[in-house]
Each structure stands twice: as structure tokens, then as C-alpha cells.
Amino acid sequence: MRCADSALGIAAAGLLAGAALVGGPAPAAAKDIVLKMAVPDWPPTRIMQDLANAQYKAKSGNNVKLEADFIPWPVYYERLAASLSSGEKKYQMAVSDSQWLGAFVEGGYYMQIDQFIKDDPDWQKVFKDLNQNVVWAYSTYPYKSDNHYGFPQMPDVLVAYYRKDVFCDPGEQAAYQAKYGKKLPCTGEEMDNIDWDQVKTFGEFFRRAKGENLMGKPLTDEFYGIEYQAGKDYDSAIMQVNGFIWQNGGNIWDETKAPEGKAEGVVNSPDAIKGLQQYLSLIQYMPPVAKTGTMGIAQIDELFRAGKVAYEIEWIGFAESTINPQTSTVADKVAFAQSPGLRGSDGKLVRWNNIGGQPFVLTTWKREEVTKESLEFCKWWLSSDVQRKFAKRGGQSALKSVYTTPEYLTYRPWNRAWAPSIEWQKDV
């Protein structure tokens, strides 16, 4: 066998040499390329890194490795902004919150991708398959313009998490019916039909002091009916406030005059003020930390997983840890529904909310070769096969060909709320 192998090797070498003599292409050596990416530290980016480590192989033949720099959410913006503006050119890519697109595009840090889309039919197919609200939020600057800068990484929306053991308990059902003259919602379909007036009743009804009964048993700690983001850090409050403003018919800026649209005279309009007042009116029913301005995304997530709240509005991106018995005391007790809305005079719910989630962006200082590899990685990530794998592990996909399939509903219990929710999203 060794003699035969040697003969084959000599023959192959001769063929390659012959090809070189007549002008044929000689195989190029594979290069080691690292895609250094700044990312927030939470389940969707951890899943992405795991999938990339296990499955990503560059079509170019180069040895391309994704190296995510996991940064805690509360300090993520500051660290990324410091890196970009310092000139250190540390990152080839970043997972960027959509509200930063304008500032970092204007600063010259994010690469425009329109030419890549125009020159590549595969990218054109991807963008045709993406939900339009996601494209507007994650890719365009100015908002809803024809200028594109990002590819969706994790499209996130606010949904309702609720304790099905609490809401479906026969004793609690009977007591709620007696007090309010209506059925306490239990199923996902019933919860989908909830307006803010009924959310208020959840706050009143399920507020129980330590020692009082819940589901027929005395509580060992304080228990609260509702919670949503009410923190001064980063965007903890404003993402929820914006939803109330839009649902009440107000706005936060004059979008028709982008990018010169002003906030003054719009965000302080009577309708916008009404929305803010509605937001504030429900804080009295929440855990005391809500009144201190420190109840951010992480805090409401922790309180719900600790079993101290009956109903919350939270990003889907945190749901994976809520159904994990290792990180949640309510893993087998939680269910999911669409976020509440404001009921109009026609009886229909207006559900406008602020979209969450993030796009990938490419930084402007990359070498051409690294840019090509970054684009190929994004294309791999947005392939239907990888998007399904991401969704099966707790992520979300903005590809219509993925999230509109019956199978998508089986991946995670919150996916039933995903598709109808994405149609009600706006961005800052």
C-alpha cells in the first residue's frame, strides 16, 4: 500500500506541475482567519458561538473561526462605543442594538452592505425572505430608507410570561370570577386577548403578602401580580414606554422627516403623555424595586424565575433560562402569550411595541478578505438550516420560510406568540 500511495502521490504531483506549466490554477494554502465579534452576553449569542464552533466551515477553504467577546448587557454599549471610537480596531464584526445604527454609521464605524446585496443573488433571496419590520429596524439607516448596514442576528420581541399553575388554579379562578365578574385567563389563546385594563386586575388580585394564601397554600415570601421593565439603566424603561405611547396614538419623533425628524412637540404631545401616564399607573402593583428605577431587564427576569411574580412582559431572548430547571424555579409552570394591547372602540387590540433584538454589523476597517469571510458567515447564519437549528435551541428567526412553518411552533413554547407579535413592531 505504501508503494501504491507513493506512486499516486508522484502522479498527482506531476499533474499539478503540468497544470501550472500550462497556466492552470494551483491550489492556494488555507489561511487562518479570526472573526473577532463584540456581542452582548446572553443566550442567543452563546447559542450562536456554540453552533459556529461545532458546524461552521468556510466555503473558501480558509480556517475561519468566530471569536465572540461576551460583554455584559448593562455595560455593552459603553464598551463597544469606547472600542469603536478609540481607533483600536479590535472588532471585525459586532452584534449591535438597532438604536445605535445611526450614531455608529455617522461615526464611520459600520459598513454599508447595499453593494454586496446588489451583487449577490443569494443575499437578494435572503432579504426577500426576511420580515420587513426586522429589515427596517436592523438594517436601514435612516430608518426605513434604502441604505442597509446590518443582517439580523437575533430578532426579539416583548411577550407575556405567566404562571399557568397560578392562573389556571380552580380556587384562584373562582375567586377572580367572584371579584371581577369575568373569567381569569388560563390558556394561551385567552391570554392573547388581554388588554391593559385586565393586566391591572392581575396586579391587584395577585398581590399577596407573606403568609397569605396562594393556590390554597400560605406564601413564604411576598408575591406580586405583574411586572415589566422600569429601570433607568440603558433602555430598560423606554422600550416599554414607547409601546404605551404608540398604542395610545402618540409618537416619539416625526418619522416623516427622517433623519432630521424632531422629538420636541411629538414625544410631549397629549397622546404621548397619556401613554406615559398609563405606563406609570401600573408600577404600584409591581415589586418595590420598580419604584426605585432599578428594575431593568435582568431584574424582572430574576424575579420571575424566582417565583415571585404571576405575570410579566419580557423579551423572548430571556425565555430559555426561564424554562431551564437549573436556572428557574418555575421552569415547568411558565407559559407564554402575546404582549397586551390597548383595546380600541371596535373591540380590537392595538399592540404596537418597540422591537428588540440586534443585527450583525461589519466594521469599516476590515481587509477585503476578512470582509468576504464575514459576509459568508452571515450568509451561513441566515440559511434556513442554521436558522432552524438556532430556533430549536431557543433563538428566533426572522426568515418567513422558517417561522411560518408548523414545525416552528413546536421548537419552543413562546414561538406561538412570535409571528403575530412581529407584525406589531416599530423601532426607535
Coordinates of C-alpha atoms in Angstrom, one line a residue:
M1 CA 0.0 0.0 0.0
R2 CA 2.8 2.4 0.8
C3 CA 4.3 1.9 -2.7
A4 CA 0.9 2.4 -4.3
D5 CA 0.3 5.6 -2.3
S6 CA 3.7 6.9 -3.3
A7 CA 3.0 6.2 -6.9
L8 CA -0.3 8.0 -6.7
G9 CA 1.4 10.9 -4.9
I10 CA 4.0 11.2 -7.6
A11 CA 1.4 11.1 -10.3
A12 CA -0.7 13.8 -8.6
A13 CA 2.3 16.0 -8.2
G14 CA 3.1 15.6 -11.9
L15 CA -0.4 16.6 -12.9
L16 CA -0.3 19.7 -10.7
A17 CA 3.0 20.7 -12.1
G18 CA 1.7 20.2 -15.6
A19 CA -1.3 22.3 -14.8
A20 CA 0.9 25.0 -13.5
L21 CA 3.0 24.9 -16.7
V22 CA 0.0 25.4 -19.0
G23 CA -1.4 28.2 -16.8
G24 CA -3.9 26.2 -14.7
P25 CA -4.6 27.4 -11.2
A26 CA -2.5 25.9 -8.4
P27 CA -4.4 25.3 -5.1
A28 CA -3.9 28.2 -2.6
A29 CA -2.9 27.4 1.0
A30 CA -5.7 27.7 3.5
K31 CA -5.4 30.8 5.8
D32 CA -6.3 31.1 9.5
I33 CA -8.8 33.9 9.8
V34 CA -10.4 35.0 13.1
L35 CA -13.7 37.0 13.1
K36 CA -13.5 38.9 16.3
M37 CA -17.0 39.9 17.2
A38 CA -18.3 42.1 20.1
V39 CA -21.5 40.6 21.5
P40 CA -23.8 41.0 24.5
D41 CA -23.6 38.1 26.9
W42 CA -27.0 36.3 26.8
P43 CA -28.4 33.0 25.5
P44 CA -28.8 34.0 21.8
T45 CA -25.2 34.9 21.4
R46 CA -24.0 31.9 23.4
I47 CA -26.0 29.6 21.1
M48 CA -24.5 31.3 18.1
Q49 CA -21.0 30.7 19.3
D50 CA -21.8 27.1 20.1
L51 CA -23.2 26.5 16.6
A52 CA -20.3 28.2 14.9
N53 CA -17.8 26.2 16.9
A54 CA -19.5 22.9 16.0
Q55 CA -20.6 23.4 12.5
Y56 CA -19.2 26.4 10.6
K57 CA -16.8 25.7 7.7
A58 CA -15.9 28.5 5.3
K59 CA -16.7 27.8 1.7
S60 CA -13.4 29.4 0.8
G61 CA -11.4 26.6 2.4
N62 CA -9.9 29.0 4.9
N63 CA -9.8 28.1 8.5
V64 CA -12.3 30.7 9.7
K65 CA -13.1 30.9 13.4
L66 CA -15.7 33.1 15.2
E67 CA -14.3 34.6 18.4
A68 CA -17.1 36.3 20.3
D69 CA -16.2 38.8 23.0
F70 CA -19.0 38.3 25.5
I71 CA -19.8 41.6 27.3
P72 CA -22.5 42.0 30.0
W73 CA -25.6 43.9 28.8
P74 CA -25.5 46.8 31.3
V75 CA -22.1 47.9 30.1
Y76 CA -22.2 46.6 26.5
Y77 CA -22.9 49.9 24.8
E78 CA -20.2 51.8 26.7
R79 CA -17.5 49.2 25.9
L80 CA -18.4 48.8 22.3
A81 CA -18.6 52.6 21.8
A82 CA -15.2 53.0 23.6
S83 CA -13.6 50.4 21.3
L84 CA -15.0 51.8 18.1
S85 CA -14.2 55.4 18.9
S86 CA -10.7 54.7 20.2
G87 CA -9.3 53.7 16.9
E88 CA -8.1 50.3 18.3
K89 CA -9.9 48.4 15.5
K90 CA -10.4 45.4 17.8
Y91 CA -13.6 44.0 16.2
Q92 CA -14.2 42.9 12.7
M93 CA -17.9 42.5 13.5
A94 CA -20.4 43.3 16.2
V95 CA -23.9 42.4 17.4
S96 CA -25.3 45.9 17.6
D97 CA -28.5 47.1 19.1
S98 CA -30.6 48.7 16.3
Q99 CA -30.9 52.0 18.1
W100 CA -27.1 52.5 17.7
L101 CA -27.1 52.2 13.9
G102 CA -27.4 55.9 13.2
A103 CA -24.7 57.0 15.7
F104 CA -22.2 54.4 14.6
V105 CA -22.9 54.8 10.9
E106 CA -22.5 58.6 11.2
G107 CA -19.2 57.9 13.1
G108 CA -17.9 55.9 10.1
Y109 CA -17.7 52.6 12.0
Y110 CA -20.4 50.4 10.3
M111 CA -20.0 49.2 6.8
Q112 CA -22.8 49.8 4.2
I113 CA -23.9 46.5 2.7
D114 CA -26.1 47.5 -0.3
Q115 CA -23.5 46.7 -2.9
F116 CA -22.9 43.2 -1.5
I117 CA -26.7 42.6 -1.7
K118 CA -26.9 44.0 -5.2
D119 CA -24.0 41.8 -6.5
D120 CA -25.2 38.6 -4.9
P121 CA -28.4 36.8 -5.8
D122 CA -28.2 34.7 -2.6
W123 CA -28.3 37.8 -0.5
Q124 CA -31.3 39.1 -2.5
K125 CA -33.2 35.9 -1.7
V126 CA -32.4 36.3 2.0
F127 CA -33.6 39.8 2.2
K128 CA -36.8 38.9 0.3
D129 CA -37.4 36.2 2.8
L130 CA -36.8 38.4 5.9
N131 CA -39.7 40.1 7.7
Q132 CA -39.9 43.7 6.6
N133 CA -40.2 45.1 10.1
V134 CA -36.9 43.4 11.0
V135 CA -35.2 44.7 7.9
W136 CA -36.3 48.2 8.7
A137 CA -35.2 48.0 12.3
Y138 CA -31.9 46.1 12.0
S139 CA -30.6 47.1 8.6
T140 CA -31.7 50.5 7.5
Y141 CA -30.4 54.0 8.3
P142 CA -32.1 56.3 8.1
Y143 CA -35.0 54.2 9.4
K144 CA -37.0 52.6 6.5
S145 CA -34.6 54.0 3.9
D146 CA -32.8 52.2 1.1
N147 CA -29.5 52.2 2.9
H148 CA -28.6 48.9 4.6
Y149 CA -26.0 48.3 7.3
G150 CA -26.9 45.1 9.1
F151 CA -28.0 41.5 9.0
P152 CA -30.4 40.1 11.6
Q153 CA -28.7 38.1 14.3
M154 CA -31.5 37.7 17.0
P155 CA -34.9 39.3 16.2
D156 CA -36.5 39.8 19.6
V157 CA -39.9 41.0 20.8
L158 CA -41.7 41.5 24.1
V159 CA -44.1 38.8 25.0
A160 CA -46.1 37.8 28.2
Y161 CA -44.7 35.2 30.5
Y162 CA -47.3 33.9 33.0
R163 CA -47.6 31.3 35.7
K164 CA -50.0 28.7 34.3
D165 CA -50.2 27.0 37.7
V166 CA -51.4 30.2 39.3
F167 CA -53.8 31.5 36.6
C168 CA -55.3 28.0 36.0
D169 CA -55.8 27.1 39.6
P170 CA -59.5 26.4 40.3
G171 CA -59.5 28.3 43.6
E172 CA -57.9 31.4 42.1
Q173 CA -60.2 31.1 39.0
A174 CA -63.3 31.1 41.3
A175 CA -62.1 34.0 43.4
Y176 CA -61.2 36.1 40.4
Q177 CA -64.6 35.5 38.8
A178 CA -66.4 36.5 42.0
K179 CA -64.4 39.7 42.4
Y180 CA -64.3 40.9 38.8
G181 CA -67.2 39.2 37.1
K182 CA -65.1 37.7 34.4
K183 CA -63.0 34.6 33.7
L184 CA -59.4 34.6 34.8
P185 CA -57.5 33.7 31.6
C186 CA -55.6 30.4 31.6
T187 CA -54.9 29.2 28.0
G188 CA -52.5 30.9 25.6
E189 CA -55.4 31.9 23.4
E190 CA -57.2 33.6 26.4
M191 CA -54.0 35.4 27.4
D192 CA -53.6 36.6 23.8
N193 CA -56.8 38.6 24.2
I194 CA -55.7 40.6 27.3
D195 CA -55.8 44.4 27.4
W196 CA -54.0 46.7 29.9
D197 CA -57.2 47.1 32.0
Q198 CA -57.2 43.4 32.7
V199 CA -53.5 43.4 33.4
K200 CA -54.3 45.9 36.1
T201 CA -56.6 43.4 37.7
F202 CA -53.8 40.9 37.7
G203 CA -51.7 43.3 39.7
E204 CA -54.5 43.9 42.2
F205 CA -55.7 40.3 42.5
F206 CA -52.4 38.5 42.8
R207 CA -50.7 40.9 45.2
R208 CA -50.2 38.7 48.3
A209 CA -48.2 39.3 51.4
K210 CA -46.0 36.7 53.1
G211 CA -48.3 34.3 55.0
E212 CA -51.3 34.9 52.8
N213 CA -52.6 32.0 50.7
L214 CA -51.9 31.5 47.0
M215 CA -53.4 28.4 45.4
G216 CA -54.6 27.4 48.8
K217 CA -51.2 27.4 50.5
P218 CA -49.5 30.1 52.7
L219 CA -46.7 32.1 50.9
T220 CA -43.2 32.1 52.4
D221 CA -42.4 35.4 50.7
E222 CA -44.1 38.4 49.2
F223 CA -45.9 37.8 45.8
Y224 CA -46.7 40.2 43.1
G225 CA -49.2 40.2 40.2
I226 CA -47.3 41.9 37.4
E227 CA -44.0 43.4 36.3
Y228 CA -42.4 45.0 33.3
Q229 CA -39.2 47.0 32.8
A230 CA -38.9 50.1 35.0
G231 CA -35.2 50.8 35.2
K232 CA -33.2 53.9 34.5
D233 CA -30.2 52.0 33.1
Y234 CA -29.8 51.8 29.3
D235 CA -33.2 51.3 27.6
S236 CA -34.9 49.3 30.4
A237 CA -37.9 51.7 30.7
I238 CA -38.1 53.4 27.4
M239 CA -38.7 50.2 25.3
Q240 CA -41.9 49.6 27.3
V241 CA -42.8 53.2 27.5
N242 CA -42.7 53.5 23.7
G243 CA -45.2 50.7 23.3
F244 CA -47.7 52.6 25.6
I245 CA -47.1 55.8 23.6
W246 CA -47.8 54.2 20.2
Q247 CA -50.8 52.3 21.5
N248 CA -52.3 55.5 22.7
G249 CA -51.9 57.1 19.3
G250 CA -48.8 59.1 20.2
N251 CA -45.3 59.0 18.7
I252 CA -41.7 59.7 19.8
W253 CA -40.5 61.6 16.8
D254 CA -41.6 62.8 13.4
E255 CA -40.6 59.8 11.3
T256 CA -41.8 61.5 8.1
K257 CA -38.8 63.9 8.3
A258 CA -36.1 61.3 8.9
P259 CA -33.3 61.7 9.6
E260 CA -34.0 65.3 10.7
G261 CA -37.2 64.4 12.4
K262 CA -37.6 66.1 15.8
A263 CA -38.9 64.7 19.1
E264 CA -40.0 68.0 20.6
G265 CA -43.7 68.6 20.0
V266 CA -44.2 64.9 19.3
V267 CA -43.0 62.9 22.3
N268 CA -44.6 65.5 24.7
S269 CA -47.9 65.5 22.8
P270 CA -51.1 64.8 24.8
D271 CA -51.4 61.3 23.4
A272 CA -47.8 60.5 24.3
I273 CA -48.2 61.9 27.8
K274 CA -51.3 59.7 28.2
G275 CA -49.3 56.7 27.2
L276 CA -46.5 57.5 29.8
Q277 CA -49.1 58.0 32.5
Q278 CA -50.7 54.6 31.7
Y279 CA -47.2 53.1 32.0
L280 CA -46.6 54.7 35.4
S281 CA -50.0 53.8 36.7
L282 CA -49.2 50.1 36.8
I283 CA -45.9 50.3 38.7
Q284 CA -47.8 50.4 42.0
Y285 CA -48.7 46.7 41.6
M286 CA -45.1 45.6 41.0
P287 CA -42.2 44.6 43.3
P288 CA -40.9 47.6 45.3
V289 CA -37.7 47.8 43.2
A290 CA -39.9 49.2 40.3
K291 CA -40.3 52.4 42.3
T292 CA -36.5 52.9 42.7
G293 CA -35.7 53.0 39.0
T294 CA -33.5 49.9 39.2
M295 CA -35.9 47.2 37.8
G296 CA -34.2 46.5 34.5
I297 CA -34.3 43.6 32.1
A298 CA -32.2 41.3 34.3
Q299 CA -34.1 42.2 37.5
I300 CA -37.5 41.3 36.2
D301 CA -36.1 38.1 34.7
E302 CA -34.6 37.1 38.1
L303 CA -37.8 37.9 40.0
F304 CA -40.0 35.9 37.7
R305 CA -37.6 32.9 37.7
A306 CA -37.5 33.0 41.5
G307 CA -41.3 32.5 41.5
K308 CA -42.2 35.9 42.9
V309 CA -44.4 37.3 40.1
A310 CA -47.5 35.9 38.4
Y311 CA -47.3 37.8 35.1
E312 CA -44.5 39.8 33.3
I313 CA -43.7 41.4 30.0
E314 CA -40.2 40.3 28.9
W315 CA -38.0 39.8 25.9
I316 CA -38.1 36.3 24.3
G317 CA -34.3 36.3 24.5
F318 CA -34.6 35.6 28.2
A319 CA -37.1 32.8 27.9
E320 CA -34.7 30.0 27.5
S321 CA -33.4 30.4 31.1
T322 CA -37.0 30.5 32.4
I323 CA -37.8 27.0 31.1
N324 CA -34.5 25.6 32.3
P325 CA -34.9 23.8 35.7
Q326 CA -31.3 24.6 36.6
T327 CA -31.9 28.3 36.4
S328 CA -35.6 28.7 37.1
T329 CA -37.9 27.6 40.0
V330 CA -40.9 28.0 37.6
A331 CA -39.5 26.0 34.6
D332 CA -42.5 23.7 34.5
K333 CA -45.0 26.3 35.4
V334 CA -44.5 29.1 32.8
A335 CA -46.5 29.7 29.7
F336 CA -46.3 32.4 27.0
A337 CA -48.7 34.7 25.1
Q338 CA -48.7 37.9 23.1
S339 CA -48.0 41.1 24.9
P340 CA -51.1 43.0 26.0
G341 CA -52.6 45.9 24.0
L342 CA -54.9 48.8 24.3
R343 CA -58.5 47.9 23.2
G344 CA -60.0 50.2 20.7
S345 CA -63.6 51.3 20.3
D346 CA -64.0 48.5 17.8
G347 CA -63.0 45.9 20.4
K348 CA -59.7 45.1 18.7
L349 CA -56.4 45.3 20.4
V350 CA -53.7 47.7 19.3
R351 CA -50.4 46.0 20.2
W352 CA -47.6 48.4 19.0
N353 CA -44.4 47.6 20.7
N354 CA -40.7 48.5 20.5
I355 CA -38.8 45.8 18.7
G356 CA -35.8 44.4 20.5
G357 CA -33.0 42.2 19.2
Q358 CA -29.9 43.0 17.2
P359 CA -28.3 42.9 13.8
F360 CA -24.8 41.8 12.8
V361 CA -22.7 44.7 11.5
L362 CA -19.4 44.7 9.7
T363 CA -16.8 47.3 10.8
T364 CA -15.3 49.5 8.1
W365 CA -11.6 48.8 8.7
K366 CA -11.6 45.1 7.6
R367 CA -9.3 43.8 4.9
E368 CA -11.2 42.7 1.7
E369 CA -10.5 39.0 2.5
V370 CA -11.9 39.4 6.0
T371 CA -15.0 41.2 4.7
K372 CA -15.7 38.3 2.3
E373 CA -15.4 35.8 5.2
S374 CA -17.6 37.9 7.4
L375 CA -20.3 38.1 4.7
E376 CA -20.1 34.4 4.2
F377 CA -20.5 33.8 7.9
C378 CA -23.6 36.0 8.0
K379 CA -25.0 34.2 5.0
W380 CA -24.4 30.8 6.7
W381 CA -26.2 32.1 9.8
L382 CA -29.2 33.3 7.8
S383 CA -29.5 30.0 5.9
S384 CA -32.8 28.2 6.6
D385 CA -31.0 25.1 8.1
V386 CA -29.0 27.1 10.6
Q387 CA -31.9 29.3 11.5
R388 CA -34.0 26.2 12.3
K389 CA -31.2 24.9 14.5
F390 CA -31.0 28.3 16.2
A391 CA -34.7 28.3 16.8
K392 CA -34.7 24.7 18.1
R393 CA -32.2 25.8 20.8
G394 CA -34.2 28.8 21.9
G395 CA -33.4 31.6 19.4
Q396 CA -35.7 33.3 16.9
S397 CA -35.7 33.5 13.1
A398 CA -36.9 36.5 11.0
L399 CA -37.0 34.3 7.9
K400 CA -40.6 33.9 6.8
S401 CA -39.7 30.5 5.3
V402 CA -38.7 29.3 8.8
Y403 CA -41.1 31.0 11.3
T404 CA -44.3 30.5 9.2
T405 CA -43.9 26.7 9.2
P406 CA -46.0 24.4 11.5
E407 CA -42.8 22.9 12.8
Y408 CA -41.6 26.3 14.2
L409 CA -44.4 26.3 16.7
T410 CA -43.0 23.0 18.2
Y411 CA -39.5 24.3 18.8
R412 CA -40.3 26.4 21.9
P413 CA -43.5 27.3 23.8
W414 CA -43.1 31.0 23.1
N415 CA -43.0 30.6 19.4
R416 CA -46.8 30.7 19.2
A417 CA -46.5 34.4 20.1
W418 CA -43.6 35.2 17.8
A419 CA -45.2 35.5 14.3
P420 CA -48.3 37.6 15.3
S421 CA -46.1 39.8 17.5
I422 CA -43.5 40.7 14.9
E423 CA -46.2 42.4 12.8
W424 CA -46.7 45.0 15.6
Q425 CA -43.2 46.1 16.0
K426 CA -41.7 49.6 15.5
D427 CA -38.2 50.8 16.3
V428 CA -36.8 53.9 17.9

